Short mmCIF file of C-alpha atoms (C1' of nucleotides) in Angstrom, two decimals:
data_model
loop_
_atom_site.label_atom_id
_atom_site.label_comp_id
_atom_site.label_asym_id
_atom_site.label_seq_id
_atom_site.Cartn_x
_atom_site.Cartn_y
_atom_site.Cartn_z
CA UNK A 1 8.05 14.68 14.28
CA UNK A 2 5.38 15.58 11.78
CA UNK A 3 2.41 13.20 11.79
CA UNK A 4 3.40 11.66 8.42
CA UNK A 5 6.91 10.86 9.64
CA UNK A 6 5.50 9.65 12.91
CA UNK A 7 3.50 6.98 11.08
CA UNK A 8 6.22 6.17 8.57
CA UNK A 9 8.52 5.28 11.43
CA UNK A 10 5.92 3.05 13.05
CA UNK A 11 5.47 1.13 9.72
CA UNK A 12 9.17 0.27 9.75
CA UNK A 13 8.98 -1.42 13.18
CA UNK A 14 8.44 -5.15 13.78
CA UNK A 15 4.72 -5.90 14.19
CA UNK A 16 5.09 -6.54 17.87
CA UNK A 17 6.43 -3.05 18.49
CA UNK A 18 4.20 -1.31 15.94
CA UNK A 19 0.96 -2.87 17.26
CA UNK A 20 0.58 -0.88 20.53
CA UNK A 21 1.69 2.31 18.76
CA UNK A 22 -1.18 2.00 16.28
CA UNK A 23 -3.75 2.20 19.11
CA UNK A 24 -5.42 5.63 19.14
CA UNK A 25 -4.57 6.30 15.46
CA UNK A 26 -7.41 7.37 13.22
CA UNK A 27 -8.50 5.11 10.40
CA UNK A 28 -10.22 6.98 7.59
CA UNK A 29 -11.70 6.30 4.21
CA UNK A 30 -13.42 8.44 1.64
CA UNK A 31 -16.32 6.52 0.17
CA UNK A 32 -18.86 7.47 -2.46
CA UNK A 33 -21.25 8.21 0.41
CA UNK A 34 -18.84 10.41 2.37
CA UNK A 35 -15.97 10.38 4.82
CA UNK A 36 -15.58 7.60 7.41
CA UNK A 37 -13.32 7.92 10.44
CA UNK A 38 -12.68 5.51 13.34
CA UNK A 39 -10.23 5.39 16.24
CA UNK A 40 -8.30 2.21 16.57
CA UNK A 41 -8.79 0.58 20.03
CA UNK A 42 -7.72 -3.05 19.59
CA UNK A 43 -5.00 -4.77 17.50
CA UNK A 44 -2.98 -7.97 17.25
CA UNK A 45 0.57 -8.59 16.08
CA UNK A 46 1.52 -11.48 13.74
CA UNK A 47 4.90 -12.43 12.34
CA UNK A 48 6.47 -15.17 10.26
CA UNK A 49 8.28 -17.03 13.02
CA UNK A 50 5.20 -17.98 14.92
CA UNK A 51 2.65 -20.65 13.86
CA UNK A 52 -0.53 -18.64 14.29
CA UNK A 53 0.57 -16.26 11.50
CA UNK A 54 -0.46 -16.63 7.88
CA UNK A 55 3.18 -15.86 7.05
CA UNK A 56 4.47 -18.84 9.09
CA UNK A 57 4.76 -21.11 6.06
CA UNK A 58 6.51 -18.52 3.96
CA UNK A 59 5.54 -16.31 1.05
CA UNK A 60 2.51 -17.54 -0.82
CA UNK A 61 0.18 -15.73 -3.27
CA UNK A 62 -2.23 -14.99 -0.42
CA UNK A 63 0.32 -13.74 2.10
CA UNK A 64 2.61 -11.88 -0.31
CA UNK A 65 1.44 -8.47 0.97
CA UNK A 66 2.77 -9.37 4.47
CA UNK A 67 6.26 -9.49 2.97
CA UNK A 68 6.01 -6.05 1.35
CA UNK A 69 7.51 -3.01 3.07
CA UNK A 70 5.58 -1.60 5.97
CA UNK A 71 2.67 0.80 5.20
CA UNK A 72 0.65 -1.37 2.86
CA UNK A 73 -2.59 -3.26 3.54
CA UNK A 74 -2.99 -7.02 3.89
CA UNK A 75 -6.69 -7.82 3.52
CA UNK A 76 -7.79 -11.49 3.61
CA UNK A 77 -11.05 -13.28 3.20
CA UNK A 78 -11.98 -15.87 5.84
CA UNK A 79 -14.76 -18.17 7.07
CA UNK A 80 -16.38 -17.90 3.67
CA UNK A 81 -17.93 -14.51 4.41
CA UNK A 82 -15.66 -12.08 6.30
CA UNK A 83 -12.76 -9.78 5.41
CA UNK A 84 -10.02 -8.72 7.88
CA UNK A 85 -7.76 -5.68 7.50
CA UNK A 86 -4.09 -5.70 8.51
CA UNK A 87 -1.43 -3.02 8.38
CA UNK A 88 1.83 -4.50 7.06
CA UNK A 89 4.92 -3.43 9.05
CA UNK A 90 8.64 -4.07 8.92
CA UNK A 91 11.12 -4.25 6.00
CA UNK A 92 10.49 -5.86 2.67
CA UNK A 93 11.03 -9.59 2.94
CA UNK A 94 9.88 -9.95 6.51
CA UNK A 95 6.37 -11.34 6.79
CA UNK A 96 4.54 -9.38 9.49
CA UNK A 97 1.38 -7.36 9.97
CA UNK A 98 -0.89 -5.86 12.58
CA UNK A 99 -4.55 -7.09 12.49
CA UNK A 100 -7.07 -4.26 13.18
CA UNK A 101 -9.55 -5.90 15.55
CA UNK A 102 -11.77 -3.04 16.77
CA UNK A 103 -12.35 0.68 16.42
CA UNK A 104 -14.48 3.47 17.77
CA UNK A 105 -16.75 5.05 15.16
CA UNK A 106 -16.16 8.86 14.92
CA UNK A 107 -17.33 10.23 11.63
CA UNK A 108 -19.64 8.81 8.92
CA UNK A 109 -21.57 6.73 11.47
CA UNK A 110 -24.71 6.62 9.32
CA UNK A 111 -22.63 5.34 6.38
CA UNK A 112 -21.17 2.60 8.59
CA UNK A 113 -24.67 1.74 9.86
CA UNK A 114 -25.70 1.20 6.24
CA UNK A 115 -22.60 -0.96 5.34
CA UNK A 116 -23.17 -3.03 8.52
CA UNK A 117 -27.02 -3.19 8.45
CA UNK A 118 -26.72 -2.43 12.12
CA UNK A 119 -27.76 0.61 14.22
CA UNK A 120 -25.93 0.16 17.47
CA UNK A 121 -22.72 2.27 17.50
CA UNK A 122 -20.91 -0.13 19.85
CA UNK A 123 -21.65 -2.96 17.39
CA UNK A 124 -20.36 -1.30 14.23
CA UNK A 125 -16.62 -2.15 14.45
CA UNK A 126 -16.03 -4.15 17.60
CA UNK A 127 -14.46 -7.10 15.80
CA UNK A 128 -12.11 -7.58 12.81
CA UNK A 129 -14.84 -8.72 10.36
CA UNK A 130 -17.18 -5.94 11.54
CA UNK A 131 -14.44 -3.34 11.23
CA UNK A 132 -13.76 -4.33 7.62
CA UNK A 133 -17.47 -4.29 6.77
CA UNK A 134 -17.92 -0.86 8.43
CA UNK A 135 -15.15 0.45 6.16
CA UNK A 136 -16.86 -1.05 3.14
CA UNK A 137 -13.85 -3.32 2.43
CA UNK A 138 -14.37 -5.99 -0.22
CA UNK A 139 -12.41 -8.16 -2.65
CA UNK A 140 -11.28 -5.17 -4.66
CA UNK A 141 -9.35 -3.81 -1.61
CA UNK A 142 -7.14 -6.85 -1.17
CA UNK A 143 -3.56 -5.76 -0.48
CA UNK A 144 -3.75 -2.13 -1.56
CA UNK A 145 -1.60 0.84 -0.69
CA UNK A 146 -2.36 2.17 2.74
CA UNK A 147 -1.72 5.83 2.02
CA UNK A 148 -4.12 6.52 -0.85
CA UNK A 149 -7.45 8.40 -1.07
CA UNK A 150 -8.98 5.45 -2.93
CA UNK A 151 -8.28 2.94 -0.19
CA UNK A 152 -7.63 3.57 3.46
CA UNK A 153 -5.68 6.28 5.23
CA UNK A 154 -4.19 6.46 8.71
CA UNK A 155 -3.77 9.64 10.79
CA UNK A 156 -1.54 9.88 13.83
CA UNK A 157 -3.15 10.71 17.21
CA UNK A 158 -2.86 14.26 18.50
CA UNK A 159 -0.52 13.19 21.21
CA UNK A 160 1.29 10.00 22.26
CA UNK A 161 -0.70 7.58 24.47
CA UNK A 162 0.53 6.95 27.94
CA UNK A 163 1.66 3.35 28.53
CA UNK A 164 -0.74 2.66 31.34
CA UNK A 165 -3.90 2.94 29.21
CA UNK A 166 -2.73 -0.04 27.10
CA UNK A 167 -3.41 -3.65 28.06
CA UNK A 168 -1.64 -6.72 26.53
CA UNK A 169 -3.38 -10.06 26.33
CA UNK A 170 -3.42 -13.35 24.37
CA UNK A 171 -4.78 -13.17 20.82
CA UNK A 172 -8.29 -14.26 19.98
CA UNK A 173 -9.57 -17.06 17.68
CA UNK A 174 -6.27 -18.88 17.09
CA UNK A 175 -5.41 -22.46 17.85
CA UNK A 176 -1.59 -22.13 17.97
CA UNK A 177 0.74 -19.95 20.01
CA UNK A 178 -2.16 -19.10 22.31
CA UNK A 179 0.20 -18.09 25.15
CA UNK A 180 1.75 -15.05 23.42
CA UNK A 181 0.26 -11.80 24.77
CA UNK A 182 0.30 -10.07 21.39
CA UNK A 183 -3.14 -8.53 21.49
CA UNK A 184 -3.24 -4.91 22.61
CA UNK A 185 -6.23 -2.76 23.45
CA UNK A 186 -7.20 0.44 25.19
CA UNK A 187 -8.27 -0.42 28.74
CA UNK A 188 -11.04 2.17 29.00
CA UNK A 189 -12.66 1.74 25.61
CA UNK A 190 -16.25 0.62 25.16
CA UNK A 191 -15.57 -0.55 21.65
CA UNK A 192 -13.40 -3.62 22.20
CA UNK A 193 -14.33 -7.00 20.57
CA UNK A 194 -15.74 -9.68 22.79
CA UNK A 195 -17.25 -7.26 25.26
"C1'" DC B 1 -7.39 -34.30 -6.45
"C1'" DT B 2 -9.96 -34.41 -2.02
"C1'" DT B 3 -10.51 -32.96 2.62
"C1'" DT B 4 -10.01 -29.95 6.23
"C1'" DC B 5 -10.53 -25.80 8.72
"C1'" DG B 6 -9.98 -21.04 9.62
"C1'" DA B 7 -6.63 -14.11 12.71
"C1'" DT B 8 -15.53 -14.52 12.36
"C1'" DC B 9 -20.32 -13.27 13.16
"C1'" DC B 10 -24.98 -13.95 14.36
"C1'" DG B 11 -29.13 -15.91 16.11
"C1'" DT B 12 -30.62 -19.35 19.42
"C1'" DC C 1 -23.49 -23.58 20.74
"C1'" DG C 2 -24.03 -24.40 15.81
"C1'" DG C 3 -24.67 -22.88 11.00
"C1'" DA C 4 -23.23 -20.02 7.15
"C1'" DT C 5 -19.97 -20.26 3.21
"C1'" DC C 6 -15.54 -20.48 0.31
"C1'" DG C 7 -10.78 -20.44 -0.64
"C1'" DA C 8 -6.08 -21.60 0.98
"C1'" DA C 9 -3.43 -25.02 2.72
"C1'" DA C 10 -2.73 -29.74 4.25
"C1'" DG C 11 -3.12 -34.50 3.31
"C1'" DG C 12 -3.07 -38.75 0.35
#
DNA sequence: CTTTCGATCCGT
DNA sequence: CGGATCGAAAGG
């Protein structure tokens, strides 16, 4: 499979299957200040049949992007000050997405330091709000196309990850469905949220 | 219409 | 552990 087809097939999957496959993929964005790249190390799956998901109560103006075909972005604003970035997956009409929780900075580190007002590399994108801020995401980026030079791009890893470097655990910061182990992260990463 | 509370972060 | 800060969703 070519890299593009590789990702296109992941976008078609249900969020629960797509989530672990997005680990190791490279997130990139071209900003006015230069190129930013990060390696995804932690994600969470959400879908409409489960009460912790924004899509649980059906299609609303806010959650509409989750019901679009896989490959778009679902960006939401929360706690009065933070943005979070999701990759929508699945077919049109199914409300599901993968929350990007943490990533390892690779390229454009000084740009991210500026966006975050933070010097420590391990503290640039080790949380969903921090990750969005490191990418320079704001209200103009709500629910855009994923594959576009003006928004955010995803690049497949050089090779498939072996299953035993991935850990599954309960999701963070939710009050419902806390038992579901739908959070996935790379075991050996130093860039996970909640160190 | 009014109230509640969140897929968070940071400083204490 | 609590404050910041605001919009979506729940409640009356």
